[in-house]
mmCIF file with all atom_site columns, C-alpha atoms in Angstrom:
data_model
loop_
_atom_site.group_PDB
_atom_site.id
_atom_site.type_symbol
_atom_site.label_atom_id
_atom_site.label_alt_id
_atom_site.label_comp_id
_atom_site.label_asym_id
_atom_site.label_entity_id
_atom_site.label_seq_id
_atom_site.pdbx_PDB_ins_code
_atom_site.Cartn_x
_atom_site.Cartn_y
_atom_site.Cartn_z
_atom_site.occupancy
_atom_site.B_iso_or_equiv
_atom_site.pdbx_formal_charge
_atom_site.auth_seq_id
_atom_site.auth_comp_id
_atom_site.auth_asym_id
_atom_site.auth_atom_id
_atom_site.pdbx_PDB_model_num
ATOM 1   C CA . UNK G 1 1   ? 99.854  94.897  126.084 1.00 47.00 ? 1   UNK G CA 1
ATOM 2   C CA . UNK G 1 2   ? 96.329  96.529  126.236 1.00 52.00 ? 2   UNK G CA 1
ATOM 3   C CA . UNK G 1 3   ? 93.459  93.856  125.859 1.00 50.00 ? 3   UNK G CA 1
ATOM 4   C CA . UNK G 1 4   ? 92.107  94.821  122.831 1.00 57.00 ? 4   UNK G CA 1
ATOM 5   C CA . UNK G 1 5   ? 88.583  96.057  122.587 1.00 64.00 ? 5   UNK G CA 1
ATOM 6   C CA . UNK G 1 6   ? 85.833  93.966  121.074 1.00 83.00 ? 6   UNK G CA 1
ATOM 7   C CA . UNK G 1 7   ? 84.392  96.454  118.498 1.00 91.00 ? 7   UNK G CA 1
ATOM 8   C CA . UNK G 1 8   ? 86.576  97.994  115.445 1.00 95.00 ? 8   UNK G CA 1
ATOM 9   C CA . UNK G 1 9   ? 87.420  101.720 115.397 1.00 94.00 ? 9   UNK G CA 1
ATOM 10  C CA . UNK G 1 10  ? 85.924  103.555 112.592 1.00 96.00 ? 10  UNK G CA 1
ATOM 11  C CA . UNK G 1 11  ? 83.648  102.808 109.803 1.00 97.00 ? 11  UNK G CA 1
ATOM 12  C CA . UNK G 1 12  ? 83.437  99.465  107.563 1.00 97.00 ? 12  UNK G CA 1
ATOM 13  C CA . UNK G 1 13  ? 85.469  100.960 104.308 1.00 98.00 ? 13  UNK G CA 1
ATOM 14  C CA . UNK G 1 14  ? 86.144  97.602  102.659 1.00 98.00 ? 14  UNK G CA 1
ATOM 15  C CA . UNK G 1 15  ? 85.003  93.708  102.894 1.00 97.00 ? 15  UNK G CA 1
ATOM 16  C CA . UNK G 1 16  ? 87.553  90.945  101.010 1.00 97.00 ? 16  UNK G CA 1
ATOM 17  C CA . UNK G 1 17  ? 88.038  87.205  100.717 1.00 96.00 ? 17  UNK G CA 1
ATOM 18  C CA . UNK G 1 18  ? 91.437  86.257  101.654 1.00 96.00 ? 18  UNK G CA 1
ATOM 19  C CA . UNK G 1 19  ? 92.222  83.667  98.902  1.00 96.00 ? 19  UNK G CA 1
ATOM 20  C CA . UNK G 1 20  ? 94.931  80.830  98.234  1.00 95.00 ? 20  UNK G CA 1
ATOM 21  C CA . UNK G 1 21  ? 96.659  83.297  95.489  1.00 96.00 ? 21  UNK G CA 1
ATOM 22  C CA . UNK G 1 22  ? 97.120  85.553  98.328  1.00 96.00 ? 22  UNK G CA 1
ATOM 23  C CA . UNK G 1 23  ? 99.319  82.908  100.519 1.00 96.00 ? 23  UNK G CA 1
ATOM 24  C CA . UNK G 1 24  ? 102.319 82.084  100.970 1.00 92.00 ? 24  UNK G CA 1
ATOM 25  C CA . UNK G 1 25  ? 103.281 77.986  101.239 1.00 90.00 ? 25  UNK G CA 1
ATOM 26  C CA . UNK G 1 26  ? 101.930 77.462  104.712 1.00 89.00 ? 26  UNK G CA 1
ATOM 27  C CA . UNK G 1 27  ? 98.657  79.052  104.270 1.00 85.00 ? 27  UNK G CA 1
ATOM 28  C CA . UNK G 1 28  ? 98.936  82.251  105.704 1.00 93.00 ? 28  UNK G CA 1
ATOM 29  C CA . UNK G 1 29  ? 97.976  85.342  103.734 1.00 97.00 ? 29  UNK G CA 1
ATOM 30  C CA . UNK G 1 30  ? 101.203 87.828  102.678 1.00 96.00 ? 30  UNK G CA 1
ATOM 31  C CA . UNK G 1 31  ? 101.746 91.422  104.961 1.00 95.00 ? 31  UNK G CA 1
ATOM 32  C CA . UNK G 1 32  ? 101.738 92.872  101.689 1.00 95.00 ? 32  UNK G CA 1
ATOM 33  C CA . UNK G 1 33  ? 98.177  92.187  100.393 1.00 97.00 ? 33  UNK G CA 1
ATOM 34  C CA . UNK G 1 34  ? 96.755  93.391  103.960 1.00 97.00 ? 34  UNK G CA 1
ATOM 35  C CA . UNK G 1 35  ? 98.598  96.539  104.133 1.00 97.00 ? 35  UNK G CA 1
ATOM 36  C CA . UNK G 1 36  ? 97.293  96.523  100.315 1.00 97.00 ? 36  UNK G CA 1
ATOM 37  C CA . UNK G 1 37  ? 93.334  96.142  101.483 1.00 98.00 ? 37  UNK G CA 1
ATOM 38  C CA . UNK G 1 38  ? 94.374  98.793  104.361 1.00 98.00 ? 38  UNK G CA 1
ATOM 39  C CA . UNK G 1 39  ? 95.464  101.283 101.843 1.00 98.00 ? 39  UNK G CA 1
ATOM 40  C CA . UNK G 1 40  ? 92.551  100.911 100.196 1.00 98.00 ? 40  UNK G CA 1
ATOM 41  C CA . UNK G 1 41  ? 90.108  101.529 102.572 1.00 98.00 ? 41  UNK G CA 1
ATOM 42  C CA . UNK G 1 42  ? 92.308  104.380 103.049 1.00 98.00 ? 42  UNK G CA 1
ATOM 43  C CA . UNK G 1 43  ? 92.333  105.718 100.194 1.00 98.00 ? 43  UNK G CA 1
ATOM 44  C CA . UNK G 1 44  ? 88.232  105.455 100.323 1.00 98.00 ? 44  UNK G CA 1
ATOM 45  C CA . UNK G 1 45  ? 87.812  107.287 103.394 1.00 98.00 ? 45  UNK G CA 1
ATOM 46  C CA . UNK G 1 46  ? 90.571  110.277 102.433 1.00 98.00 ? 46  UNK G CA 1
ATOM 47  C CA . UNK G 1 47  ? 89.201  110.751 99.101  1.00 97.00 ? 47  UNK G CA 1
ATOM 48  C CA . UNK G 1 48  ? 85.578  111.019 100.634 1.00 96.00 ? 48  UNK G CA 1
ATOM 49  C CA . UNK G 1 49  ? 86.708  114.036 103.145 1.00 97.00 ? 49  UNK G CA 1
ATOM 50  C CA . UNK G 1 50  ? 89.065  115.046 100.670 1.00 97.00 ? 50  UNK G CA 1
ATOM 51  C CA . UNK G 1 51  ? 86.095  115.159 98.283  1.00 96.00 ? 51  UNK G CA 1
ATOM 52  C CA . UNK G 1 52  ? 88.717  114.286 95.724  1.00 97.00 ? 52  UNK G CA 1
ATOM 53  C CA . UNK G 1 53  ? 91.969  112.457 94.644  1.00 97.00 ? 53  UNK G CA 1
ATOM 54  C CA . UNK G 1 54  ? 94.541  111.162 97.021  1.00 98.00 ? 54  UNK G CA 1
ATOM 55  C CA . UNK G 1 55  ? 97.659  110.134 97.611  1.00 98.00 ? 55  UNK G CA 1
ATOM 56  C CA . UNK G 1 56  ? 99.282  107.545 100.070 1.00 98.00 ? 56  UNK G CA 1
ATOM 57  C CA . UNK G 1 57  ? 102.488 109.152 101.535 1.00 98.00 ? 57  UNK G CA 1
ATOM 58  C CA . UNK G 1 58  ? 103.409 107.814 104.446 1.00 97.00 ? 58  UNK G CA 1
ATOM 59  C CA . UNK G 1 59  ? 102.284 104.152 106.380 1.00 97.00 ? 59  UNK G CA 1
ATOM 60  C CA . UNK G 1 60  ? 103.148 104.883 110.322 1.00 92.00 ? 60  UNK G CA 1
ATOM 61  C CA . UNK G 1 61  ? 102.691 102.739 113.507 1.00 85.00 ? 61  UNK G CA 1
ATOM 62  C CA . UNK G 1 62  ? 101.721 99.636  111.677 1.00 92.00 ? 62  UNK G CA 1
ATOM 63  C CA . UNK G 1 63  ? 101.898 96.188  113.735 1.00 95.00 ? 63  UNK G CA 1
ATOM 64  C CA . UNK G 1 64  ? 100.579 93.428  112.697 1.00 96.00 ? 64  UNK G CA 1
ATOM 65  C CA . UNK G 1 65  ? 98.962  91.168  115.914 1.00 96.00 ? 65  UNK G CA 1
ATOM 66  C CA . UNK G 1 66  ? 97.517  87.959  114.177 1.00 96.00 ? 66  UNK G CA 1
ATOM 67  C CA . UNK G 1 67  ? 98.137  86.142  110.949 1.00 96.00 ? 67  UNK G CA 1
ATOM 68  C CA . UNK G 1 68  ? 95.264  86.103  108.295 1.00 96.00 ? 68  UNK G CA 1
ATOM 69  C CA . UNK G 1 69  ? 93.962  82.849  106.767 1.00 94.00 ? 69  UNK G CA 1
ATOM 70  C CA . UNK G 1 70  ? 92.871  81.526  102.870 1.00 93.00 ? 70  UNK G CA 1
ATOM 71  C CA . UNK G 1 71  ? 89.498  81.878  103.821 1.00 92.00 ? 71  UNK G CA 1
ATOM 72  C CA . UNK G 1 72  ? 89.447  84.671  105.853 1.00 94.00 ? 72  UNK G CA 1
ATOM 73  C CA . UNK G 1 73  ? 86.877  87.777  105.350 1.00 95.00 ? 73  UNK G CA 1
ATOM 74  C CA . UNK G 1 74  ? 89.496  90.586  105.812 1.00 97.00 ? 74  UNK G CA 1
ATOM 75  C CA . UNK G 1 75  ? 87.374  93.577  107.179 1.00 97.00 ? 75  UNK G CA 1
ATOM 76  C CA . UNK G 1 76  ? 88.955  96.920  106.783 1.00 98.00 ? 76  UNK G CA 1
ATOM 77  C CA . UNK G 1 77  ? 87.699  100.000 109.318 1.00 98.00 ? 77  UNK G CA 1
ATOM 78  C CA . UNK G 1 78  ? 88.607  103.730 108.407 1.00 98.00 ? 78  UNK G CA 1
ATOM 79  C CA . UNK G 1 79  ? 88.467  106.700 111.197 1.00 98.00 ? 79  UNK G CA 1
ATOM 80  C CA . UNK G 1 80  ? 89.879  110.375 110.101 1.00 97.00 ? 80  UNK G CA 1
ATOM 81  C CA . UNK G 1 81  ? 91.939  111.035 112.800 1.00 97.00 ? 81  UNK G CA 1
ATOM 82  C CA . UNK G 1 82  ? 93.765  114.286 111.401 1.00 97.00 ? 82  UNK G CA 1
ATOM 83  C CA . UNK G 1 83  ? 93.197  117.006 108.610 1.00 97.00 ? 83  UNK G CA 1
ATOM 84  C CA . UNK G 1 84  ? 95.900  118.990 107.813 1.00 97.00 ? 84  UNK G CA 1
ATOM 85  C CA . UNK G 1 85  ? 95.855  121.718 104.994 1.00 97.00 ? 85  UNK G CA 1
ATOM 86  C CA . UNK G 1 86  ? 96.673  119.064 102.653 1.00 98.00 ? 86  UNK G CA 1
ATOM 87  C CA . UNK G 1 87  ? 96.283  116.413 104.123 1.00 98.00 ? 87  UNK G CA 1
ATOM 88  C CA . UNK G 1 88  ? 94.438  113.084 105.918 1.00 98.00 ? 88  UNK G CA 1
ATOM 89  C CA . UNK G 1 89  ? 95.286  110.423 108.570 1.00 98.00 ? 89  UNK G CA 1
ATOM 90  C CA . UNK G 1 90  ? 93.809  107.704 108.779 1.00 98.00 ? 90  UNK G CA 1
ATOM 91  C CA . UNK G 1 91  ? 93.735  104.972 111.605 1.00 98.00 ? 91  UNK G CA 1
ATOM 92  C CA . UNK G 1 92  ? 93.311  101.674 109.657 1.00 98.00 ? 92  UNK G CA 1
ATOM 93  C CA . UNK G 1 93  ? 91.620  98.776  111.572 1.00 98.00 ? 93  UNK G CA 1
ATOM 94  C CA . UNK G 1 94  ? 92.002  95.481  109.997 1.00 98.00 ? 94  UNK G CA 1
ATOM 95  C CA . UNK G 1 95  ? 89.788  92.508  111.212 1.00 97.00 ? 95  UNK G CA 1
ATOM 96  C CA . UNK G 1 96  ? 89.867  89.113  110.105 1.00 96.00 ? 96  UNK G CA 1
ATOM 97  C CA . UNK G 1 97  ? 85.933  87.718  109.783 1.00 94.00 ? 97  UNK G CA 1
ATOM 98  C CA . UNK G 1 98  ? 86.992  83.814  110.635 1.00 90.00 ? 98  UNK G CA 1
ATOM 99  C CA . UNK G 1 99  ? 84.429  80.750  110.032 1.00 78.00 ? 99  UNK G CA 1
ATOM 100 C CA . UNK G 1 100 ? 81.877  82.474  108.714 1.00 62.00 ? 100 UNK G CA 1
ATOM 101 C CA . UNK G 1 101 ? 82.096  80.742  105.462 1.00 62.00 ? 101 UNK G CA 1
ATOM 102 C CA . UNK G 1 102 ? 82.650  77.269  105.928 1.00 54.00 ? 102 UNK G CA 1
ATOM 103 C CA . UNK G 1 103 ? 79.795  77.255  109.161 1.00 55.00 ? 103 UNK G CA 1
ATOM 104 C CA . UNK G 1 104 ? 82.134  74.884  110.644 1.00 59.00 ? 104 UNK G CA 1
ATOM 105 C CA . UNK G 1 105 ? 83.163  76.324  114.515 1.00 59.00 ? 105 UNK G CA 1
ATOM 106 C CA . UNK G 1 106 ? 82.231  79.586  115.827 1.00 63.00 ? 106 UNK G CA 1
ATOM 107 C CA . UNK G 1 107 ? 82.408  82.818  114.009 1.00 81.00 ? 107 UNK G CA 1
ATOM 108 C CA . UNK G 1 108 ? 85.411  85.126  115.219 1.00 88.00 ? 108 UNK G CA 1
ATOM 109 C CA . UNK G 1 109 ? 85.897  88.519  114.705 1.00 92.00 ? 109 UNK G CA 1
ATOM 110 C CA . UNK G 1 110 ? 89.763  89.292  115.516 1.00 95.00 ? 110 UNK G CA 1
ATOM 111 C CA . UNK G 1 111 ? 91.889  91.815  114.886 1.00 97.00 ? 111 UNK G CA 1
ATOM 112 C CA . UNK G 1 112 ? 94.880  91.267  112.761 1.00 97.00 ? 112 UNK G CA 1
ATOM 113 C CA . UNK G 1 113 ? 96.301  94.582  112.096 1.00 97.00 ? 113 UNK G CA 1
ATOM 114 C CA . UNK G 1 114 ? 96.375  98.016  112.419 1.00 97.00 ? 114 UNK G CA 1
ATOM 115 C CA . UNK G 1 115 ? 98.409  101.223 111.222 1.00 98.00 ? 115 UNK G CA 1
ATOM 116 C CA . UNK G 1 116 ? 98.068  105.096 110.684 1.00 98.00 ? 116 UNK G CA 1
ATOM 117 C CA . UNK G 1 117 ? 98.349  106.550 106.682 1.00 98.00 ? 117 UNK G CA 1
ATOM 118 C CA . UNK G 1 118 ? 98.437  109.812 105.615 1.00 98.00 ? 118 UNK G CA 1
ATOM 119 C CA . UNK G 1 119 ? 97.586  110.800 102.081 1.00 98.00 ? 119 UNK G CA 1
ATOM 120 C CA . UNK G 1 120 ? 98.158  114.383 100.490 1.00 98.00 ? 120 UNK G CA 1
ATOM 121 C CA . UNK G 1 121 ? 94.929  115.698 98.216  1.00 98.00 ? 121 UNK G CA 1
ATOM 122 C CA . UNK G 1 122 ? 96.399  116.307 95.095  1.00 98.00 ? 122 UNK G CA 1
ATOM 123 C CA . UNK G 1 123 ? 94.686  117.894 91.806  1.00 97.00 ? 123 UNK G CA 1
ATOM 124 C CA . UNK G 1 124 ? 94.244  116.813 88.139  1.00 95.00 ? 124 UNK G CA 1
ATOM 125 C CA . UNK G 1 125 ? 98.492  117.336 87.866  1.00 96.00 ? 125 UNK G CA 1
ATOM 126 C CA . UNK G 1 126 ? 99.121  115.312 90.629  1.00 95.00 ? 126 UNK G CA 1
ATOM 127 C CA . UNK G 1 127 ? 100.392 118.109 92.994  1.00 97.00 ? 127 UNK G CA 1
ATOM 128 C CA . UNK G 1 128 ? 99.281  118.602 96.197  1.00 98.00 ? 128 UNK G CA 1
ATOM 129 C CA . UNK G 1 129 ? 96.013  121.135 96.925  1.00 98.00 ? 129 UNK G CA 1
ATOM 130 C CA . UNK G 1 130 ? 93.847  121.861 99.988  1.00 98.00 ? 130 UNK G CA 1
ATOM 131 C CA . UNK G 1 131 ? 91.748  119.870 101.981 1.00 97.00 ? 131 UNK G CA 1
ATOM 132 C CA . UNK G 1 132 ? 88.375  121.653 101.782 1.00 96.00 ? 132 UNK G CA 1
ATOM 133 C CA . UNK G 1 133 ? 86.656  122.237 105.334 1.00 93.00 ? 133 UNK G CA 1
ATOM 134 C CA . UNK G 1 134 ? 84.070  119.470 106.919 1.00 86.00 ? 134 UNK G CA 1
ATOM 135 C CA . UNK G 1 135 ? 80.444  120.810 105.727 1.00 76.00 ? 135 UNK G CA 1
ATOM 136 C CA . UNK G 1 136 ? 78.901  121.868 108.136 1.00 71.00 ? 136 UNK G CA 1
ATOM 137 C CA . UNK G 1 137 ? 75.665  120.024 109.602 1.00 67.00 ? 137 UNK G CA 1
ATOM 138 C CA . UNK G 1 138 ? 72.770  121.201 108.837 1.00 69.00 ? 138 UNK G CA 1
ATOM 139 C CA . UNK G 1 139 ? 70.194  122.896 111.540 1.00 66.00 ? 139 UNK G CA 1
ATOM 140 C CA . UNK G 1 140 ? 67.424  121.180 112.949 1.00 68.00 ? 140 UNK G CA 1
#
């Protein structure tokens, strides 16, 4: 296994508090409200170069390397990776912000989990429409 590299990929989408609800007996927080934050953050970043409303369809490569605490600031980093003519992939960084609230121990940024989504643009009726093209910069 690669060592894994000390600074997320992508931009900050999304910032949460991993809270007791969130947990299952033993303290650790469910798969299913991370994957949860990481479609969110995907959904963010899609809709923004989508300039519009999205749709998850599919959740590829996801592996989850470390469990995620109550107490736990679950950081969530976006990068577009792929535009298609309808749609956007998105390489989902999750990183668990650890200590920073309690000030007891050092502060650790790890991360827990990663995955790829794609989401369609759709329109108003839900059906799928075209991405529009990245604006282009302006001169200097």
């Amino acid at each position: 296994m690669a060592p894994e590299p000390d600074q997320p990929r992508g931009k900050l989408a999304t910032r949460t508090l991993a809270m007791p609800a969130d947990a299952n007996p033993t303290g650790d927080i469910f798969g299913g409200w991370v994957l949860s934050q990481m479609d969110i953050a995907g959904g963010i970043a899609a809709s923004q170069r989508a300039r519009g409303r999205v749709a998850t369809v599919a959740v590829d490569a996801m592996v989850f390397h470390r469990p995620v605490y109550v107490g736990d600031v679950l950081c969530t980093y976006a990068e577009v990776i792929r535009v298609g003519t309808t749609s956007v992939a998105i390489n989902i960084e999750a990183w668990a912000l650890r200590g920073s609230l309690s000030q007891q121990g050092p502060n650790e940024h790890v991360k827990v989990t990663e995955g790829t989504f794609t989401l369609v643009a759709i329109d108003e009726k839900g059906r799928p429409r075209p991405v529009p093209p990245e604006p282009e910069e302006p001169a200097e």
